[in-house]
Amino acid sequence: MATELPAVILAIGGSDPSGGAGIQADARAIQACGGWPVTAVTAVTVQNSAAYLEAQLVAPALVAAQIRALAEDLPVAAVKTGMLAAASIAGAVADEIERLAPACPLVVDPVMAASAGGALLDAAGVSILKTRLLARAALCTPNWPEAERLAGVPVADLDDARRAAERLLGLGARAVLVTGGHGTGSEVVDLLLDGDGTVVFSSPRVPGDSPRGTGCTLAAAIACGLGAGRPLREAVALARDLVAESIRGALRLGRGAPLMPQMPPVRSRDAK
Ligand code: PLP
């Protein structure tokens, strides 16, 4: 009997040498979801579990060449973008996606700053993200500060999150998931707005220090679900489970934030 091949998921983003976030976390999340991760590196950052030190950007033409080499060879089923670093790289990524994978679902994680302080996208890059990448996005996954910056409205509660999400739909994203993991309540509340309306996902906050890379992991796992043909709401629910499991399993390997070994979501493991 032929073995079913994994969905090939392209993660475009920065390298985090600690493995806590960035394309290393994306790749583990995609693998945990049963996909085959392929990556295009936009920047080499220097960071560990405790600090973000510096970064050197990859030339936009080389970022484009990585995407082209992958898309010309492999059946890329979904694309996820993370750290785009600069307008020149964001523009090259938008060009390649439009040319090579216009039909692929695109999940845009609009990361702009690392929790340890490093800038992950310059101001001109934010404007490319708004004008070119959101227009192609099946889903954009901002946290509250990112939603506030992209939508230009304050986000301090769920009503604000809905208002911001509506604005981002207005910029062309087909769906927006405003994540509430950065809040402090006993529940993590994420708000999904798509063409069918709003769904609120709520789950108990896992106690303890927040690990690195939760946003990367969530967006990569959703991209994997979409690439495997799951409906958006199901892909979001499974990805949230994966993040919760991974936070529970986070390890204090370094001096700083805990690092997550991305764990398959309980539901899909039970289903096997
Ligand atoms: N570093 C890189 C390369 C990333 O892509 C990201 C998020 O996408 C981060 C750091 C941010 O992760 P955190 O906020 O957990 O520091």
mmCIF file of C-alpha atoms and ligand atoms in Angstrom:
data_model
loop_
_atom_site.group_PDB
_atom_site.id
_atom_site.type_symbol
_atom_site.label_atom_id
_atom_site.label_comp_id
_atom_site.label_asym_id
_atom_site.label_seq_id
_atom_site.Cartn_x
_atom_site.Cartn_y
_atom_site.Cartn_z
ATOM 1 C CA MET A 1 0.000 0.000 0.000
ATOM 2 C CA ALA A 2 1.342 3.437 -0.901
ATOM 3 C CA THR A 3 2.278 5.562 2.095
ATOM 4 C CA GLU A 4 0.483 8.897 2.223
ATOM 5 C CA LEU A 5 2.999 11.663 1.665
ATOM 6 C CA PRO A 6 3.217 14.519 4.188
ATOM 7 C CA ALA A 7 2.044 17.984 3.146
ATOM 8 C CA VAL A 8 5.051 20.153 2.271
ATOM 9 C CA ILE A 9 4.859 23.394 4.246
ATOM 10 C CA LEU A 10 7.168 26.324 3.481
ATOM 11 C CA ALA A 11 8.189 28.439 6.472
ATOM 12 C CA ILE A 12 9.817 31.744 5.537
ATOM 13 C CA GLY A 13 11.482 33.484 8.464
ATOM 14 C CA GLY A 14 14.505 34.101 10.621
ATOM 15 C CA SER A 15 16.845 31.548 12.129
ATOM 16 C CA ASP A 16 16.783 31.438 15.916
ATOM 17 C CA PRO A 17 19.893 29.472 16.852
ATOM 18 C CA SER A 18 18.451 28.557 20.268
ATOM 19 C CA GLY A 19 15.619 26.745 18.522
ATOM 20 C CA GLY A 20 13.107 28.552 20.706
ATOM 21 C CA ALA A 21 11.414 30.528 17.934
ATOM 22 C CA GLY A 22 11.877 31.309 14.236
ATOM 23 C CA ILE A 23 12.167 28.697 11.507
ATOM 24 C CA GLN A 24 13.545 26.099 13.918
ATOM 25 C CA ALA A 25 10.312 26.255 15.950
ATOM 26 C CA ASP A 26 8.261 26.389 12.729
ATOM 27 C CA ALA A 27 9.931 23.236 11.443
ATOM 28 C CA ARG A 28 9.334 21.307 14.664
ATOM 29 C CA ALA A 29 5.687 22.449 14.746
ATOM 30 C CA ILE A 30 5.146 21.383 11.128
ATOM 31 C CA GLN A 31 6.747 18.025 11.802
ATOM 32 C CA ALA A 32 4.643 17.552 14.946
ATOM 33 C CA CYS A 33 1.541 18.132 12.791
ATOM 34 C CA GLY A 34 2.581 15.481 10.310
ATOM 35 C CA GLY A 35 3.859 17.867 7.625
ATOM 36 C CA TRP A 36 7.217 18.119 5.866
ATOM 37 C CA PRO A 37 8.884 21.440 6.723
ATOM 38 C CA VAL A 38 10.907 23.310 4.116
ATOM 39 C CA THR A 39 12.394 26.702 4.946
ATOM 40 C CA ALA A 40 13.633 29.934 3.408
ATOM 41 C CA VAL A 41 15.842 31.927 5.788
ATOM 42 C CA THR A 42 15.420 35.696 5.814
ATOM 43 C CA ALA A 43 17.879 36.552 8.567
ATOM 44 C CA VAL A 44 20.414 34.923 10.809
ATOM 45 C CA THR A 45 19.725 36.165 14.300
ATOM 46 C CA VAL A 46 22.038 35.742 17.249
ATOM 47 C CA GLN A 47 19.968 34.882 20.276
ATOM 48 C CA ASN A 48 19.698 32.356 23.062
ATOM 49 C CA SER A 49 17.016 31.613 25.625
ATOM 50 C CA ALA A 50 17.926 34.755 27.564
ATOM 51 C CA ALA A 51 18.721 37.495 25.039
ATOM 52 C CA TYR A 52 18.420 38.761 21.479
ATOM 53 C CA LEU A 53 21.884 40.008 20.522
ATOM 54 C CA GLU A 54 22.033 40.879 16.805
ATOM 55 C CA ALA A 55 21.042 39.813 13.309
ATOM 56 C CA GLN A 56 22.409 39.843 9.807
ATOM 57 C CA LEU A 57 19.894 39.922 6.978
ATOM 58 C CA VAL A 58 20.021 37.561 4.031
ATOM 59 C CA ALA A 59 20.168 39.351 0.638
ATOM 60 C CA PRO A 60 16.616 39.598 -0.795
ATOM 61 C CA ALA A 61 17.727 37.850 -4.011
ATOM 62 C CA LEU A 62 18.992 34.909 -1.970
ATOM 63 C CA VAL A 63 15.718 34.714 -0.034
ATOM 64 C CA ALA A 64 13.880 34.701 -3.377
ATOM 65 C CA ALA A 65 16.225 32.017 -4.735
ATOM 66 C CA GLN A 66 15.514 29.749 -1.765
ATOM 67 C CA ILE A 67 11.751 30.065 -2.303
ATOM 68 C CA ARG A 68 12.105 29.529 -6.050
ATOM 69 C CA ALA A 69 14.291 26.427 -5.672
ATOM 70 C CA LEU A 70 11.782 24.888 -3.277
ATOM 71 C CA ALA A 71 8.614 25.829 -5.140
ATOM 72 C CA GLU A 72 9.991 24.640 -8.482
ATOM 73 C CA ASP A 73 10.743 21.219 -7.051
ATOM 74 C CA LEU A 74 8.369 20.375 -4.197
ATOM 75 C CA PRO A 75 4.567 20.435 -4.026
ATOM 76 C CA VAL A 76 4.332 23.260 -1.501
ATOM 77 C CA ALA A 77 0.861 22.974 0.056
ATOM 78 C CA ALA A 78 0.948 26.045 2.312
ATOM 79 C CA VAL A 79 3.265 28.919 3.177
ATOM 80 C CA LYS A 80 3.888 30.586 6.545
ATOM 81 C CA THR A 81 5.804 33.821 6.946
ATOM 82 C CA GLY A 82 7.443 34.954 10.181
ATOM 83 C CA MET A 83 10.404 37.344 10.540
ATOM 84 C CA LEU A 84 10.687 39.281 7.260
ATOM 85 C CA ALA A 85 13.260 41.689 8.721
ATOM 86 C CA ALA A 86 13.164 44.485 6.120
ATOM 87 C CA ALA A 87 11.039 45.965 3.340
ATOM 88 C CA SER A 88 13.431 44.651 0.674
ATOM 89 C CA ILE A 89 13.016 41.076 1.925
ATOM 90 C CA ALA A 90 9.247 41.420 2.465
ATOM 91 C CA GLY A 91 8.941 42.696 -1.142
ATOM 92 C CA ALA A 92 11.017 39.804 -2.538
ATOM 93 C CA VAL A 93 8.932 37.303 -0.562
ATOM 94 C CA ALA A 94 5.688 38.868 -1.824
ATOM 95 C CA ASP A 95 6.988 38.707 -5.428
ATOM 96 C CA GLU A 96 7.914 35.037 -5.158
ATOM 97 C CA ILE A 97 4.705 33.987 -3.443
ATOM 98 C CA GLU A 98 2.612 35.814 -6.034
ATOM 99 C CA ARG A 99 4.555 34.213 -8.865
ATOM 100 C CA LEU A 100 5.138 30.687 -7.611
ATOM 101 C CA ALA A 101 2.442 29.829 -5.136
ATOM 102 C CA PRO A 102 -0.541 32.070 -5.827
ATOM 103 C CA ALA A 103 -3.003 29.295 -4.988
ATOM 104 C CA CYS A 104 -1.282 28.135 -1.784
ATOM 105 C CA PRO A 105 -2.848 29.135 1.515
ATOM 106 C CA LEU A 106 -0.603 31.765 3.110
ATOM 107 C CA VAL A 107 -0.448 32.285 6.885
ATOM 108 C CA VAL A 108 1.162 35.589 7.838
ATOM 109 C CA ASP A 109 2.522 35.828 11.385
ATOM 110 C CA PRO A 110 3.151 39.586 11.486
ATOM 111 C CA VAL A 111 6.085 39.489 13.900
ATOM 112 C CA MET A 112 7.699 42.858 14.448
ATOM 113 C CA ALA A 113 9.680 42.446 17.682
ATOM 114 C CA ALA A 114 11.140 39.553 19.678
ATOM 115 C CA SER A 115 10.027 39.308 23.285
ATOM 116 C CA ALA A 116 13.670 39.793 24.293
ATOM 117 C CA GLY A 117 13.700 43.112 22.422
ATOM 118 C CA GLY A 118 15.100 42.682 18.903
ATOM 119 C CA ALA A 119 13.335 44.312 15.938
ATOM 120 C CA LEU A 120 12.113 41.657 13.497
ATOM 121 C CA LEU A 121 10.732 44.023 10.827
ATOM 122 C CA ASP A 122 11.576 47.611 9.880
ATOM 123 C CA ALA A 123 8.913 50.310 9.476
ATOM 124 C CA ALA A 124 8.905 50.189 5.668
ATOM 125 C CA GLY A 125 8.539 46.411 5.938
ATOM 126 C CA VAL A 126 5.389 46.844 8.016
ATOM 127 C CA SER A 127 3.892 48.792 5.167
ATOM 128 C CA ILE A 128 4.777 46.057 2.615
ATOM 129 C CA LEU A 129 3.258 43.513 4.950
ATOM 130 C CA LYS A 130 0.048 45.550 5.060
ATOM 131 C CA THR A 131 -0.191 46.327 1.374
ATOM 132 C CA ARG A 132 1.116 43.137 -0.261
ATOM 133 C CA LEU A 133 1.181 40.159 2.108
ATOM 134 C CA LEU A 134 -2.132 40.686 3.878
ATOM 135 C CA ALA A 135 -3.830 40.937 0.503
ATOM 136 C CA ARG A 136 -2.746 37.345 -0.178
ATOM 137 C CA ALA A 137 -3.196 35.926 3.317
ATOM 138 C CA ALA A 138 -5.635 33.103 4.048
ATOM 139 C CA LEU A 139 -4.948 34.056 7.680
ATOM 140 C CA CYS A 140 -3.010 36.673 9.627
ATOM 141 C CA THR A 141 -2.185 35.868 13.270
ATOM 142 C CA PRO A 142 -1.359 39.073 15.205
ATOM 143 C CA ASN A 143 -1.135 39.213 18.982
ATOM 144 C CA TRP A 144 -2.646 42.299 20.626
ATOM 145 C CA PRO A 145 0.335 44.658 20.155
ATOM 146 C CA GLU A 146 0.744 43.534 16.534
ATOM 147 C CA ALA A 147 -2.991 43.936 15.828
ATOM 148 C CA GLU A 148 -2.827 47.423 17.347
ATOM 149 C CA ARG A 149 0.150 48.434 15.180
ATOM 150 C CA LEU A 150 -1.231 46.980 11.930
ATOM 151 C CA ALA A 151 -4.798 48.183 12.363
ATOM 152 C CA GLY A 152 -3.915 51.536 13.947
ATOM 153 C CA VAL A 153 -6.475 51.136 16.730
ATOM 154 C CA PRO A 154 -5.802 50.497 20.428
ATOM 155 C CA VAL A 155 -6.306 46.856 21.453
ATOM 156 C CA ALA A 156 -6.970 46.359 25.141
ATOM 157 C CA ASP A 157 -9.941 43.984 25.172
ATOM 158 C CA LEU A 158 -11.856 41.548 22.996
ATOM 159 C CA ASP A 159 -14.061 44.233 21.425
ATOM 160 C CA ASP A 160 -10.936 46.132 20.387
ATOM 161 C CA ALA A 161 -9.482 42.889 19.006
ATOM 162 C CA ARG A 162 -12.616 42.409 16.878
ATOM 163 C CA ARG A 163 -12.383 45.990 15.608
ATOM 164 C CA ALA A 164 -8.721 45.536 14.698
ATOM 165 C CA ALA A 165 -9.493 42.219 12.982
ATOM 166 C CA GLU A 166 -12.195 43.915 10.891
ATOM 167 C CA ARG A 167 -9.656 46.489 9.735
ATOM 168 C CA LEU A 168 -7.192 43.775 8.760
ATOM 169 C CA LEU A 169 -9.908 41.998 6.776
ATOM 170 C CA GLY A 170 -10.377 45.366 5.087
ATOM 171 C CA LEU A 171 -6.691 45.221 4.044
ATOM 172 C CA GLY A 172 -7.397 41.968 2.208
ATOM 173 C CA ALA A 173 -6.688 39.153 4.685
ATOM 174 C CA ARG A 174 -9.348 36.472 4.275
ATOM 175 C CA ALA A 175 -9.248 35.711 8.015
ATOM 176 C CA VAL A 176 -7.599 37.153 11.116
ATOM 177 C CA LEU A 177 -6.791 35.374 14.377
ATOM 178 C CA VAL A 178 -6.023 37.889 17.128
ATOM 179 C CA THR A 179 -4.204 35.855 19.759
ATOM 180 C CA GLY A 180 -4.556 36.621 23.451
ATOM 181 C CA GLY A 181 -1.591 34.672 24.812
ATOM 182 C CA HIS A 182 0.205 37.842 25.892
ATOM 183 C CA GLY A 183 -2.623 38.738 28.295
ATOM 184 C CA THR A 184 -2.654 37.855 31.986
ATOM 185 C CA GLY A 185 -6.151 36.399 32.532
ATOM 186 C CA SER A 186 -6.726 32.804 33.628
ATOM 187 C CA GLU A 187 -7.991 31.989 30.118
ATOM 188 C CA VAL A 188 -6.186 32.476 26.813
ATOM 189 C CA VAL A 189 -8.789 33.941 24.492
ATOM 190 C CA ASP A 190 -8.126 34.076 20.737
ATOM 191 C CA LEU A 191 -10.564 35.740 18.361
ATOM 192 C CA LEU A 192 -10.972 34.465 14.811
ATOM 193 C CA LEU A 193 -12.763 36.626 12.263
ATOM 194 C CA ASP A 194 -13.392 35.296 8.767
ATOM 195 C CA GLY A 195 -15.993 35.633 6.046
ATOM 196 C CA ASP A 196 -18.410 33.511 8.110
ATOM 197 C CA GLY A 197 -18.172 35.696 11.239
ATOM 198 C CA THR A 198 -16.417 35.502 14.586
ATOM 199 C CA VAL A 199 -15.346 32.515 16.668
ATOM 200 C CA VAL A 200 -13.813 32.920 20.113
ATOM 201 C CA PHE A 201 -11.443 30.147 21.216
ATOM 202 C CA SER A 202 -10.823 30.020 24.951
ATOM 203 C CA SER A 203 -8.672 27.648 26.974
ATOM 204 C CA PRO A 204 -7.111 27.708 30.455
ATOM 205 C CA ARG A 205 -3.779 29.506 30.572
ATOM 206 C CA VAL A 206 -0.926 27.110 31.266
ATOM 207 C CA PRO A 207 0.725 28.478 34.436
ATOM 208 C CA GLY A 208 4.411 29.410 34.553
ATOM 209 C CA ASP A 209 6.805 31.537 32.544
ATOM 210 C CA SER A 210 5.883 32.072 28.924
ATOM 211 C CA PRO A 211 8.146 30.066 26.610
ATOM 212 C CA ARG A 212 9.712 31.446 23.423
ATOM 213 C CA GLY A 213 8.119 30.985 20.049
ATOM 214 C CA THR A 214 4.465 30.381 20.875
ATOM 215 C CA GLY A 215 3.289 32.650 18.013
ATOM 216 C CA CYS A 216 5.635 30.985 15.482
ATOM 217 C CA THR A 217 4.449 27.560 16.578
ATOM 218 C CA LEU A 218 0.758 28.458 16.359
ATOM 219 C CA ALA A 219 0.996 29.991 12.876
ATOM 220 C CA ALA A 220 3.178 27.164 11.513
ATOM 221 C CA ALA A 221 0.799 24.517 12.871
ATOM 222 C CA ILE A 222 -2.191 26.308 11.322
ATOM 223 C CA ALA A 223 -0.375 26.486 7.973
ATOM 224 C CA CYS A 224 0.236 22.754 8.236
ATOM 225 C CA GLY A 225 -3.457 22.090 8.917
ATOM 226 C CA LEU A 226 -4.490 24.221 5.928
ATOM 227 C CA GLY A 227 -1.884 22.531 3.738
ATOM 228 C CA ALA A 228 -3.307 19.160 4.727
ATOM 229 C CA GLY A 229 -6.740 20.365 3.602
ATOM 230 C CA ARG A 230 -8.341 21.009 6.986
ATOM 231 C CA PRO A 231 -10.954 23.758 7.260
ATOM 232 C CA LEU A 232 -9.596 26.923 8.908
ATOM 233 C CA ARG A 233 -11.480 26.594 12.199
ATOM 234 C CA GLU A 234 -10.359 22.998 12.660
ATOM 235 C CA ALA A 235 -6.761 23.919 11.786
ATOM 236 C CA VAL A 236 -6.865 26.711 14.388
ATOM 237 C CA ALA A 237 -8.326 24.449 17.089
ATOM 238 C CA LEU A 238 -5.690 21.756 16.495
ATOM 239 C CA ALA A 239 -2.869 24.302 16.426
ATOM 240 C CA ARG A 240 -4.063 25.798 19.740
ATOM 241 C CA ASP A 241 -3.967 22.301 21.263
ATOM 242 C CA LEU A 242 -0.446 21.819 19.957
ATOM 243 C CA VAL A 243 0.689 25.111 21.501
ATOM 244 C CA ALA A 244 -0.919 24.287 24.876
ATOM 245 C CA GLU A 245 0.694 20.825 24.938
ATOM 246 C CA SER A 246 4.039 22.298 23.938
ATOM 247 C CA ILE A 247 3.886 24.962 26.662
ATOM 248 C CA ARG A 248 3.123 22.211 29.184
ATOM 249 C CA GLY A 249 6.192 20.337 27.956
ATOM 250 C CA ALA A 250 8.471 23.404 27.869
ATOM 251 C CA LEU A 251 11.972 22.778 29.157
ATOM 252 C CA ARG A 252 14.291 25.045 31.101
ATOM 253 C CA LEU A 253 17.339 24.229 29.048
ATOM 254 C CA GLY A 254 18.999 27.634 29.221
ATOM 255 C CA ARG A 255 19.225 30.553 31.640
ATOM 256 C CA GLY A 256 16.302 32.412 30.084
ATOM 257 C CA ALA A 257 12.809 31.561 28.886
ATOM 258 C CA PRO A 258 11.688 27.944 28.691
ATOM 259 C CA LEU A 259 12.019 26.294 25.269
ATOM 260 C CA MET A 260 9.200 24.241 23.793
ATOM 261 C CA PRO A 261 9.546 20.791 22.288
ATOM 262 C CA GLN A 262 6.591 21.028 19.880
ATOM 263 C CA MET A 263 4.255 18.146 20.774
ATOM 264 C CA PRO A 264 1.572 16.700 18.512
ATOM 265 C CA PRO A 265 -1.866 17.885 19.614
ATOM 266 C CA VAL A 266 -3.606 15.365 21.897
ATOM 267 C CA ARG A 267 -6.673 15.220 19.650
ATOM 268 C CA SER A 268 -4.769 14.147 16.557
ATOM 269 C CA ARG A 269 -2.686 11.646 18.542
ATOM 270 C CA ASP A 270 -5.907 10.087 19.883
ATOM 271 C CA ALA A 271 -7.320 10.003 16.389
ATOM 272 C CA LYS A 272 -4.431 7.852 15.092
HETATM 273 N N1 PLP B 1 13.280 35.299 16.613
HETATM 274 C C1 PLP B 1 12.851 34.955 15.416
HETATM 275 C C2 PLP B 1 13.847 34.617 14.356
HETATM 276 C C3 PLP B 1 11.493 34.905 15.167
HETATM 277 O O1 PLP B 1 11.038 34.586 13.946
HETATM 278 C C4 PLP B 1 10.571 35.217 16.197
HETATM 279 C C5 PLP B 1 9.143 35.138 15.992
HETATM 280 O O2 PLP B 1 8.651 34.921 14.907
HETATM 281 C C6 PLP B 1 11.055 35.590 17.405
HETATM 282 C C7 PLP B 1 12.421 35.603 17.596
HETATM 283 C C8 PLP B 1 10.133 36.012 18.465
HETATM 284 O O3 PLP B 1 9.902 35.019 19.341
HETATM 285 P P1 PLP B 1 9.731 35.443 20.843
HETATM 286 O O4 PLP B 1 8.724 36.524 20.870
HETATM 287 O O5 PLP B 1 9.230 34.209 21.493
HETATM 288 O O6 PLP B 1 11.045 35.919 21.325
#
